[in-house]
Amino acid sequence: MTSASFPVPVDGLCHLSNETRMIATPWSRMVRGIGLGQYPVAYDPDAAARIRRTFALLSAKGADSNSYTRFSRLLADLVLSVADPSRPLRRSDVEQDLGPILDTVRAEENPYFRVMAGCILMDSFAKLGLDKGLLVNAETDFPAEILAVADSIAPDRIKDENAGRHGHYEKLSAYSAVFLAMGQLGLKERLVSGRRNYVRESLGLLEKIPAPFFRGRGGAVLLSVISLLGYERFIFGEGRDHIKEVLDHLDRADELNSPPAFPQPMSEAFPKVYPLLTMLNAIAMSGRAEEYVAYRRDRLAEAKELMGRITPVERTHMGLYYIIALHNLGRLDDQVPDLSGLVEDIVGEWEHIDPGANYFLNGIAYAYVIQTAMLTGRMDLIGDKTVERLVDCFPDLDRTDDDRVNRPYPFAYALNVLGETGRSHLLFEPRDAYGGATPMSWVIGRLSEGGSEEQRLYMLNHALLGYALRMRGPERTETPLSRGFRFR
């Protein structure tokens, strides 16, 4: 297989949109639901039918009893209907379909998920070019409604292996999503011009996230969004510098001794390099890169040293973060003089990784490997064997209960990256590894009733929504917000 066999939407770092440069890795998209629908392509009726069949399978499994899955199904159907050039929708048609979608958003009991759903809806409106007057009018002010929901997000409510370590991480992440969505709709002035300055309030949450890992990773997204909106003055003005404060907190990681827990054992360097790389990307967007990369120490030398200390499989996760951050900083050439060699090392690691060994460390490694190859223009490094090993790995995640209930996590990553590289159809065709069933039907068929045990099932919804939103057509590229930003 050659790179020409993959109809990839981008072929090298110089072709990346601003949205991709800010949200290049699948974590924000699959876990947080921001930046969905990158790399728009032409409408594909076969792919649209696959998406609708998948939601029908989820509904048959009882997952529609969950308001978030129901919301995702209804929104995906609207997105696909708008994108379908053979059936142009009138404004009244969109308005009619919007009513039930708004109802499902409001029915979501978890305030964080209600915010996430609302933000995905607003982002979809912006990317599809739909009339925002359907969301903001005399009867409804949906953006204000979603912004208000963020107030009800309490600290330390995330139910995962880091329960109790997050502080206000979830509320800060919600603000990041709301700010981005409102910016997409052209409503960013609301955040700073009313009775409350939400940007200033959100920055105040940073010091309420105790663990350096979560403050750095979550803070980097918030800081990036604020820079995208053009409100950098709140980051380093008003007598404080929030970027420097976050970097100071990362420097205290050993002293604070509050490392995150991961599903598999990780190297001591991994929880240090991850937030640093995300912060380097935020620094690239701030317009003050030279000041921050030299703040108290050489941050690029620190990143290089930490990258050298993580394990090879961890490097498959972090390699793309590292490359994108350096590219955005304008420092890729001097920091990585042999980019091809680095990419070959990262991508070549697939031969030594069993993607079915566990759902996290190994389970999402192939998605990062393939995406790293795509974004650096090296799809020649990805062959049939790589893709087929990923597609056929999911039955192996029956090894433990933890892997089984978290199977939607790596499966969502796989659907996302295979969609981007033109190979998603493999998940919808019968395969021997699944006893003649399709991987999609097999995975959904083995969910608990209603998906009640699979806390990360929502990530599959995000992958399907992102897949649908990409089909809005290549002419609908960047929104005005993203297009108007300049990396300095």
Coordinates of C-alpha atoms in Angstrom, one line a residue:
M1 CA 0.0 0.0 0.0
T2 CA 1.3 3.5 -0.8
S3 CA 0.3 6.8 0.6
A4 CA -1.7 7.4 -2.6
S5 CA -4.0 4.5 -1.5
F6 CA -5.2 6.7 1.3
P7 CA -7.5 9.6 0.3
V8 CA -6.2 11.7 3.2
P9 CA -7.6 15.2 3.6
V10 CA -4.2 16.7 4.6
D11 CA -0.7 15.7 3.5
G12 CA 1.8 17.5 5.7
L13 CA 2.0 20.1 8.4
C14 CA 2.0 23.0 6.0
H15 CA -1.6 22.1 5.0
L16 CA -3.1 22.2 8.5
S17 CA -6.0 24.6 9.4
N18 CA -5.8 26.7 12.5
E19 CA -8.4 24.6 14.1
T20 CA -6.2 21.5 13.6
R21 CA -3.1 23.3 14.8
M22 CA -5.0 24.1 18.0
I23 CA -6.8 20.8 18.4
A24 CA -4.6 18.3 16.5
T25 CA -4.8 15.3 18.7
P26 CA -7.9 13.1 19.2
W27 CA -8.1 13.6 23.0
S28 CA -9.9 17.0 22.9
R29 CA -12.3 15.7 20.2
M30 CA -13.1 12.3 21.5
V31 CA -13.0 13.0 25.2
R32 CA -14.1 16.7 25.3
G33 CA -16.1 17.0 22.1
I34 CA -14.4 20.1 20.9
G35 CA -13.0 20.5 17.3
L36 CA -15.2 17.9 15.8
G37 CA -15.6 17.7 12.0
Q38 CA -12.1 18.6 11.1
Y39 CA -10.9 18.0 7.5
P40 CA -14.3 18.5 5.7
V41 CA -14.9 16.3 2.7
A42 CA -17.7 15.8 0.1
Y43 CA -20.9 14.2 1.3
D44 CA -20.8 10.4 1.0
P45 CA -24.2 8.7 1.0
D46 CA -22.7 5.3 1.9
A47 CA -20.9 6.8 4.9
A48 CA -24.0 8.6 5.9
A49 CA -26.0 5.4 5.8
R50 CA -23.3 3.7 8.0
I51 CA -23.6 6.4 10.6
R52 CA -27.4 6.1 10.7
R53 CA -27.2 2.3 10.9
T54 CA -24.8 2.6 13.8
F55 CA -27.2 4.8 15.8
A56 CA -30.0 2.4 15.0
L57 CA -27.8 -0.4 16.5
L58 CA -27.2 1.7 19.6
S59 CA -30.9 2.4 19.8
A60 CA -31.7 -1.3 19.5
K61 CA -29.3 -2.0 22.4
G62 CA -31.3 0.5 24.5
A63 CA -28.7 3.3 24.4
D64 CA -31.3 5.7 23.3
S65 CA -32.6 5.7 26.9
N66 CA -29.5 7.9 27.5
S67 CA -30.2 11.5 26.6
Y68 CA -26.7 12.1 25.4
T69 CA -26.9 9.2 22.9
R70 CA -30.3 10.3 21.8
F71 CA -29.0 13.9 21.3
S72 CA -26.1 12.6 19.3
R73 CA -28.4 10.5 17.0
L74 CA -30.7 13.4 16.4
L75 CA -27.9 15.9 15.7
A76 CA -26.1 13.5 13.4
D77 CA -29.3 13.0 11.4
L78 CA -29.7 16.8 11.1
V79 CA -26.0 17.3 10.1
L80 CA -26.3 14.6 7.4
S81 CA -29.6 16.0 6.1
V82 CA -28.0 19.5 5.8
A83 CA -24.9 18.1 4.2
D84 CA -26.8 16.0 1.6
P85 CA -26.8 18.0 -1.6
S86 CA -29.6 16.0 -3.1
R87 CA -32.1 17.2 -0.5
P88 CA -31.6 20.9 0.3
L89 CA -33.3 21.8 3.5
R90 CA -35.4 24.9 4.1
R91 CA -35.0 27.0 7.2
S92 CA -38.3 25.7 8.5
D93 CA -37.1 22.1 8.1
V94 CA -34.0 22.8 10.2
E95 CA -36.2 24.6 12.8
Q96 CA -38.5 21.6 13.0
D97 CA -35.6 19.2 13.5
L98 CA -34.0 21.5 16.0
G99 CA -36.8 21.3 18.6
P100 CA -36.3 17.7 19.6
I101 CA -32.5 18.2 19.7
L102 CA -32.9 21.1 22.1
D103 CA -35.2 19.0 24.2
T104 CA -32.6 16.2 24.5
V105 CA -29.9 18.7 25.5
R106 CA -32.1 20.1 28.3
A107 CA -33.0 16.5 29.4
E108 CA -29.4 15.6 30.1
E109 CA -29.2 15.5 33.9
N110 CA -25.4 15.8 34.2
P111 CA -24.6 19.5 33.8
Y112 CA -21.1 18.8 32.2
F113 CA -22.6 16.6 29.5
R114 CA -25.4 19.2 29.0
V115 CA -22.8 21.8 28.4
M116 CA -20.8 19.5 26.1
A117 CA -23.9 18.7 24.0
G118 CA -24.9 22.3 23.7
C119 CA -21.5 23.3 22.6
I120 CA -21.3 20.6 20.0
L121 CA -24.7 21.8 18.7
M122 CA -23.5 25.4 18.5
D123 CA -20.2 24.4 16.8
S124 CA -22.2 22.4 14.3
F125 CA -24.4 25.4 13.4
A126 CA -21.3 27.5 12.8
K127 CA -19.6 24.9 10.6
L128 CA -22.7 24.1 8.6
G129 CA -23.4 27.8 8.1
L130 CA -26.9 27.5 9.6
D131 CA -28.8 30.6 10.8
K132 CA -27.8 31.2 14.4
G133 CA -31.1 33.1 14.7
L134 CA -32.6 29.6 15.3
L135 CA -30.6 29.5 18.6
V136 CA -30.8 33.2 19.6
N137 CA -34.2 34.9 19.1
A138 CA -37.0 36.5 21.0
E139 CA -38.1 33.2 22.6
T140 CA -34.7 31.4 23.0
D141 CA -31.2 32.3 24.0
F142 CA -29.6 28.9 23.8
P143 CA -25.9 30.1 24.2
A144 CA -26.8 32.0 27.4
E145 CA -28.6 29.0 28.6
I146 CA -25.6 26.7 28.1
L147 CA -23.2 29.3 29.6
A148 CA -25.4 29.4 32.7
V149 CA -25.3 25.6 33.1
A150 CA -21.5 25.8 33.7
D151 CA -22.2 27.4 37.0
S152 CA -23.8 24.2 38.3
I153 CA -20.7 22.0 37.6
A154 CA -19.3 21.0 41.0
P155 CA -15.7 20.0 41.6
D156 CA -14.4 16.5 41.8
R157 CA -17.4 14.7 40.2
I158 CA -15.6 12.9 37.4
K159 CA -15.9 9.1 38.0
D160 CA -12.7 7.7 36.7
E161 CA -9.3 6.4 38.1
N162 CA -8.5 10.0 39.2
A163 CA -11.6 10.7 41.2
G164 CA -10.9 13.3 43.8
R165 CA -7.8 14.7 42.1
H166 CA -9.5 17.0 39.6
G167 CA -10.8 20.0 41.6
H168 CA -12.5 22.4 39.2
Y169 CA -10.9 20.6 36.1
E170 CA -14.3 19.7 34.7
K171 CA -15.8 23.2 35.1
L172 CA -12.7 24.8 33.5
S173 CA -13.0 22.3 30.6
A174 CA -16.7 23.2 30.2
Y175 CA -15.8 26.9 30.0
S176 CA -13.2 26.1 27.3
A177 CA -15.9 24.4 25.2
V178 CA -18.5 27.2 25.8
F179 CA -16.1 30.0 25.0
L180 CA -15.1 28.2 21.8
A181 CA -18.7 27.5 20.7
M182 CA -19.8 31.1 21.4
G183 CA -16.8 32.4 19.5
Q184 CA -17.8 30.2 16.5
L185 CA -21.2 31.8 16.5
G186 CA -19.7 35.3 16.7
L187 CA -20.9 35.9 20.2
K188 CA -17.5 36.2 22.0
E189 CA -18.2 39.8 23.2
R190 CA -20.9 38.4 25.6
L191 CA -18.1 36.7 27.6
V192 CA -16.5 40.0 28.7
S193 CA -19.0 42.8 28.2
G194 CA -21.8 41.9 30.5
R195 CA -22.4 41.9 34.3
R196 CA -19.8 39.1 34.6
N197 CA -16.4 38.7 32.9
Y198 CA -16.5 34.9 32.2
V199 CA -13.0 34.9 30.8
R200 CA -11.6 36.3 34.0
E201 CA -13.7 33.9 36.1
S202 CA -12.5 30.9 34.1
L203 CA -8.8 31.9 34.6
G204 CA -9.5 32.0 38.4
L205 CA -10.4 28.4 38.3
L206 CA -6.8 27.4 37.3
E207 CA -5.6 27.7 40.9
K208 CA -8.5 25.5 42.0
I209 CA -7.1 22.5 40.1
P210 CA -4.5 20.9 42.5
A211 CA -2.8 18.3 40.4
P212 CA -0.1 19.8 38.0
F213 CA -1.1 17.3 35.3
F214 CA -4.7 18.4 35.2
R215 CA -4.0 22.1 35.7
G216 CA -1.5 22.0 32.8
R217 CA -3.5 19.9 30.4
G218 CA -6.9 21.5 31.1
G219 CA -5.4 25.0 31.4
A220 CA -3.6 24.7 28.1
V221 CA -6.9 24.2 26.3
L222 CA -8.6 27.1 28.1
L223 CA -5.6 29.4 27.4
S224 CA -5.5 28.4 23.8
V225 CA -9.2 29.2 23.3
I226 CA -8.9 32.6 25.0
S227 CA -6.0 33.4 22.7
L228 CA -8.1 32.3 19.7
L229 CA -10.8 34.7 20.8
G230 CA -8.3 37.5 21.0
Y231 CA -8.6 38.0 24.8
E232 CA -4.9 37.5 25.6
R233 CA -4.9 40.6 27.8
F234 CA -6.7 38.7 30.5
I235 CA -4.1 35.9 30.4
F236 CA -1.0 38.1 31.1
G237 CA -2.5 41.5 32.0
E238 CA -4.1 42.8 35.1
G239 CA -1.1 42.2 37.3
R240 CA -1.0 38.4 36.7
D241 CA 0.5 36.1 34.1
H242 CA -1.5 32.9 34.1
I243 CA 0.8 31.1 31.7
K244 CA 3.8 31.7 34.0
E245 CA 1.7 30.6 37.0
V246 CA 0.8 27.3 35.3
L247 CA 4.4 26.7 34.4
D248 CA 5.4 27.4 38.0
H249 CA 2.9 24.8 39.1
L250 CA 4.2 22.2 36.7
D251 CA 7.7 22.8 38.1
R252 CA 6.4 21.8 41.5
A253 CA 5.2 18.4 40.4
D254 CA 7.7 16.5 42.5
E255 CA 7.2 18.6 45.5
L256 CA 3.4 18.3 45.4
N257 CA 3.6 14.6 44.7
S258 CA 0.1 14.4 43.2
P259 CA 0.7 12.2 40.1
P260 CA -2.3 11.2 38.1
A261 CA -3.5 7.6 38.0
F262 CA -3.6 5.8 34.6
P263 CA -5.3 2.6 33.6
Q264 CA -1.8 1.0 32.9
P265 CA 1.5 1.8 34.6
M266 CA 3.3 4.7 33.0
S267 CA 6.8 6.1 33.2
E268 CA 7.6 8.8 35.8
A269 CA 8.2 11.3 32.9
F270 CA 4.8 10.8 31.1
P271 CA 2.6 12.9 33.5
K272 CA 5.3 15.6 33.2
V273 CA 5.7 15.7 29.5
Y274 CA 2.0 15.6 28.6
P275 CA 0.9 18.9 30.3
L276 CA 4.2 20.6 29.2
L277 CA 3.5 19.8 25.6
T278 CA -0.1 21.0 25.7
M279 CA 1.2 24.2 27.4
L280 CA 3.8 24.7 24.7
N281 CA 0.9 24.7 22.2
A282 CA -0.9 27.3 24.3
I283 CA 2.3 29.3 24.4
A284 CA 2.5 29.2 20.6
M285 CA -1.0 30.8 20.4
S286 CA -0.3 33.5 23.0
G287 CA 2.0 35.6 20.7
R288 CA 4.7 35.7 23.4
A289 CA 6.5 32.4 22.7
E290 CA 10.1 33.7 23.1
E291 CA 9.3 34.9 26.6
Y292 CA 7.6 31.8 27.8
V293 CA 9.8 29.1 26.3
A294 CA 12.7 30.6 28.2
Y295 CA 10.8 31.3 31.4
R296 CA 12.9 30.0 34.4
R297 CA 14.4 27.3 32.2
D298 CA 14.7 26.2 28.6
R299 CA 11.2 24.7 28.2
L300 CA 12.1 23.1 24.8
A301 CA 15.2 21.4 26.2
E302 CA 13.0 20.2 29.1
A303 CA 10.4 18.8 26.6
K304 CA 13.2 17.0 24.6
E305 CA 14.7 15.5 27.7
L306 CA 11.3 14.2 28.9
M307 CA 10.5 12.8 25.5
G308 CA 13.7 10.9 25.7
R309 CA 12.7 9.4 29.1
I310 CA 9.2 8.1 28.2
T311 CA 8.7 4.6 26.9
P312 CA 8.4 3.8 23.2
V313 CA 4.7 3.1 23.4
E314 CA 4.1 6.3 25.4
R315 CA 6.0 8.2 22.7
T316 CA 3.4 7.0 20.2
H317 CA 0.9 9.0 22.2
M318 CA 3.1 12.1 22.8
G319 CA 4.9 12.3 19.5
L320 CA 2.1 14.2 17.7
Y321 CA 1.7 16.6 20.6
Y322 CA 5.5 17.3 20.5
I323 CA 5.6 17.8 16.7
I324 CA 2.6 20.0 16.5
A325 CA 3.7 22.2 19.5
L326 CA 7.1 22.7 17.9
H327 CA 5.6 23.4 14.5
N328 CA 3.3 26.0 16.0
L329 CA 6.2 27.6 17.8
G330 CA 8.2 27.8 14.6
R331 CA 10.9 25.7 16.3
L332 CA 10.5 22.3 14.6
D333 CA 13.5 22.6 12.3
D334 CA 16.0 23.5 15.0
Q335 CA 14.6 21.2 17.6
V336 CA 14.0 18.2 15.3
P337 CA 16.5 18.5 12.4
D338 CA 15.6 14.9 11.3
L339 CA 11.8 15.0 11.3
S340 CA 11.5 12.1 9.0
G341 CA 13.6 10.0 11.3
L342 CA 11.5 10.9 14.3
V343 CA 8.2 10.1 12.5
E344 CA 9.6 6.8 11.2
D345 CA 10.6 5.9 14.8
I346 CA 7.2 6.8 16.2
V347 CA 5.1 5.2 13.5
G348 CA 7.4 2.1 13.2
E349 CA 6.6 1.3 16.8
W350 CA 3.3 -0.3 15.7
E351 CA 5.1 -3.5 15.0
H352 CA 6.0 -3.9 18.6
I353 CA 2.6 -2.9 20.1
D354 CA -0.4 -5.3 20.6
P355 CA -3.4 -2.9 20.4
G356 CA -5.6 -5.4 22.0
A357 CA -3.5 -5.8 25.1
N358 CA -5.3 -3.0 27.0
Y359 CA -7.8 -0.3 26.2
F360 CA -5.6 2.8 27.0
L361 CA -1.8 2.6 26.6
N362 CA -1.8 0.1 23.8
G363 CA -5.5 0.5 22.7
I364 CA -5.2 4.1 21.4
A365 CA -1.6 3.9 20.3
Y366 CA -2.4 2.9 16.7
A367 CA -4.8 5.9 16.3
Y368 CA -2.0 8.2 17.3
V369 CA 0.5 6.4 15.0
I370 CA -1.8 6.7 12.0
Q371 CA -2.7 10.3 12.7
T372 CA 1.0 11.3 13.2
A373 CA 1.7 9.7 9.8
M374 CA -1.2 11.6 8.2
L375 CA -0.4 15.0 9.6
T376 CA 3.3 14.8 8.7
G377 CA 2.7 13.6 5.2
R378 CA 4.1 10.1 5.8
M379 CA 1.2 7.8 5.1
D380 CA 3.7 5.7 3.1
L381 CA 4.6 4.3 6.5
I382 CA 1.1 2.9 7.1
G383 CA 0.3 -0.4 5.3
D384 CA -2.6 -2.9 5.2
K385 CA -1.2 -4.9 8.1
T386 CA -1.1 -1.9 10.4
V387 CA -4.7 -1.0 9.7
E388 CA -6.0 -4.6 9.8
R389 CA -4.3 -5.2 13.2
L390 CA -6.1 -2.2 14.6
V391 CA -9.5 -3.2 13.0
D392 CA -9.3 -6.7 14.4
C393 CA -8.0 -6.0 17.9
F394 CA -11.2 -5.3 19.8
P395 CA -12.3 -8.9 20.7
D396 CA -9.0 -9.1 22.7
L397 CA -10.4 -6.4 25.0
D398 CA -12.6 -9.1 26.7
R399 CA -9.5 -10.1 28.7
T400 CA -10.5 -8.0 31.7
D401 CA -13.8 -6.4 32.9
D402 CA -12.0 -3.0 32.8
D403 CA -10.9 -3.4 29.2
R404 CA -14.4 -4.6 28.2
V405 CA -16.4 -1.8 29.7
N406 CA -13.9 0.8 28.3
R407 CA -13.8 -0.7 24.8
P408 CA -15.7 2.3 23.3
Y409 CA -12.7 4.5 24.2
P410 CA -10.2 2.9 21.8
F411 CA -13.0 2.0 19.3
A412 CA -14.0 5.7 19.1
Y413 CA -10.3 6.7 18.4
A414 CA -10.1 4.0 15.7
L415 CA -13.4 5.1 14.0
N416 CA -12.1 8.7 14.1
V417 CA -8.7 8.1 12.5
L418 CA -9.9 5.5 10.0
G419 CA -12.6 8.0 8.9
E420 CA -9.9 10.6 8.4
T421 CA -7.8 8.2 6.3
G422 CA -10.5 6.7 4.2
R423 CA -10.6 3.3 5.9
S424 CA -13.6 3.5 8.2
H425 CA -15.6 1.1 5.9
L426 CA -13.5 -1.7 7.4
L427 CA -15.4 -1.3 10.6
F428 CA -18.7 -1.8 8.8
E429 CA -17.8 -4.9 6.8
P430 CA -17.9 -8.6 8.0
R431 CA -14.5 -9.9 9.2
D432 CA -13.2 -13.2 10.3
A433 CA -11.9 -11.8 13.6
Y434 CA -15.6 -11.1 14.6
G435 CA -17.0 -14.5 13.4
G436 CA -18.3 -13.0 10.2
A437 CA -19.9 -10.0 12.0
T438 CA -18.9 -6.4 11.3
P439 CA -16.6 -4.8 14.0
M440 CA -19.2 -2.1 14.6
S441 CA -22.1 -4.5 15.2
W442 CA -19.9 -6.8 17.3
V443 CA -18.8 -4.1 19.6
I444 CA -22.2 -2.6 20.0
G445 CA -23.8 -6.0 20.5
R446 CA -21.5 -6.7 23.4
L447 CA -22.4 -3.5 25.3
S448 CA -24.3 -3.8 28.5
E449 CA -28.0 -3.2 28.2
G450 CA -28.5 0.5 27.4
G451 CA -24.7 0.9 27.6
S452 CA -25.2 1.5 31.4
E453 CA -21.8 0.0 32.3
E454 CA -19.8 1.7 29.6
Q455 CA -19.1 5.2 31.1
R456 CA -17.1 6.2 28.0
L457 CA -19.7 5.2 25.4
Y458 CA -20.2 8.9 24.8
M459 CA -16.9 8.9 23.0
L460 CA -18.3 6.7 20.2
N461 CA -21.1 9.3 19.9
H462 CA -18.4 12.0 19.4
A463 CA -16.6 9.9 16.7
L464 CA -19.9 9.4 14.8
L465 CA -20.8 13.1 15.1
G466 CA -17.3 14.1 13.9
Y467 CA -17.6 11.7 11.0
A468 CA -21.0 13.2 10.0
L469 CA -19.8 16.8 10.4
R470 CA -16.8 16.2 8.1
M471 CA -19.2 15.5 5.2
R472 CA -20.4 19.1 5.1
G473 CA -18.3 19.6 2.0
P474 CA -14.7 20.8 1.4
E475 CA -16.0 24.3 0.6
R476 CA -17.0 24.7 4.2
T477 CA -13.5 24.8 5.6
E478 CA -12.6 27.1 8.5
T479 CA -15.1 29.3 10.3
P480 CA -14.3 33.0 10.5
L481 CA -13.1 32.7 14.0
S482 CA -10.5 30.1 13.1
R483 CA -9.6 31.6 9.8
G484 CA -8.9 35.0 11.3
F485 CA -6.3 33.8 13.8
R486 CA -2.6 34.1 13.1
F487 CA 0.2 32.1 14.8
R488 CA 2.9 34.7 15.6

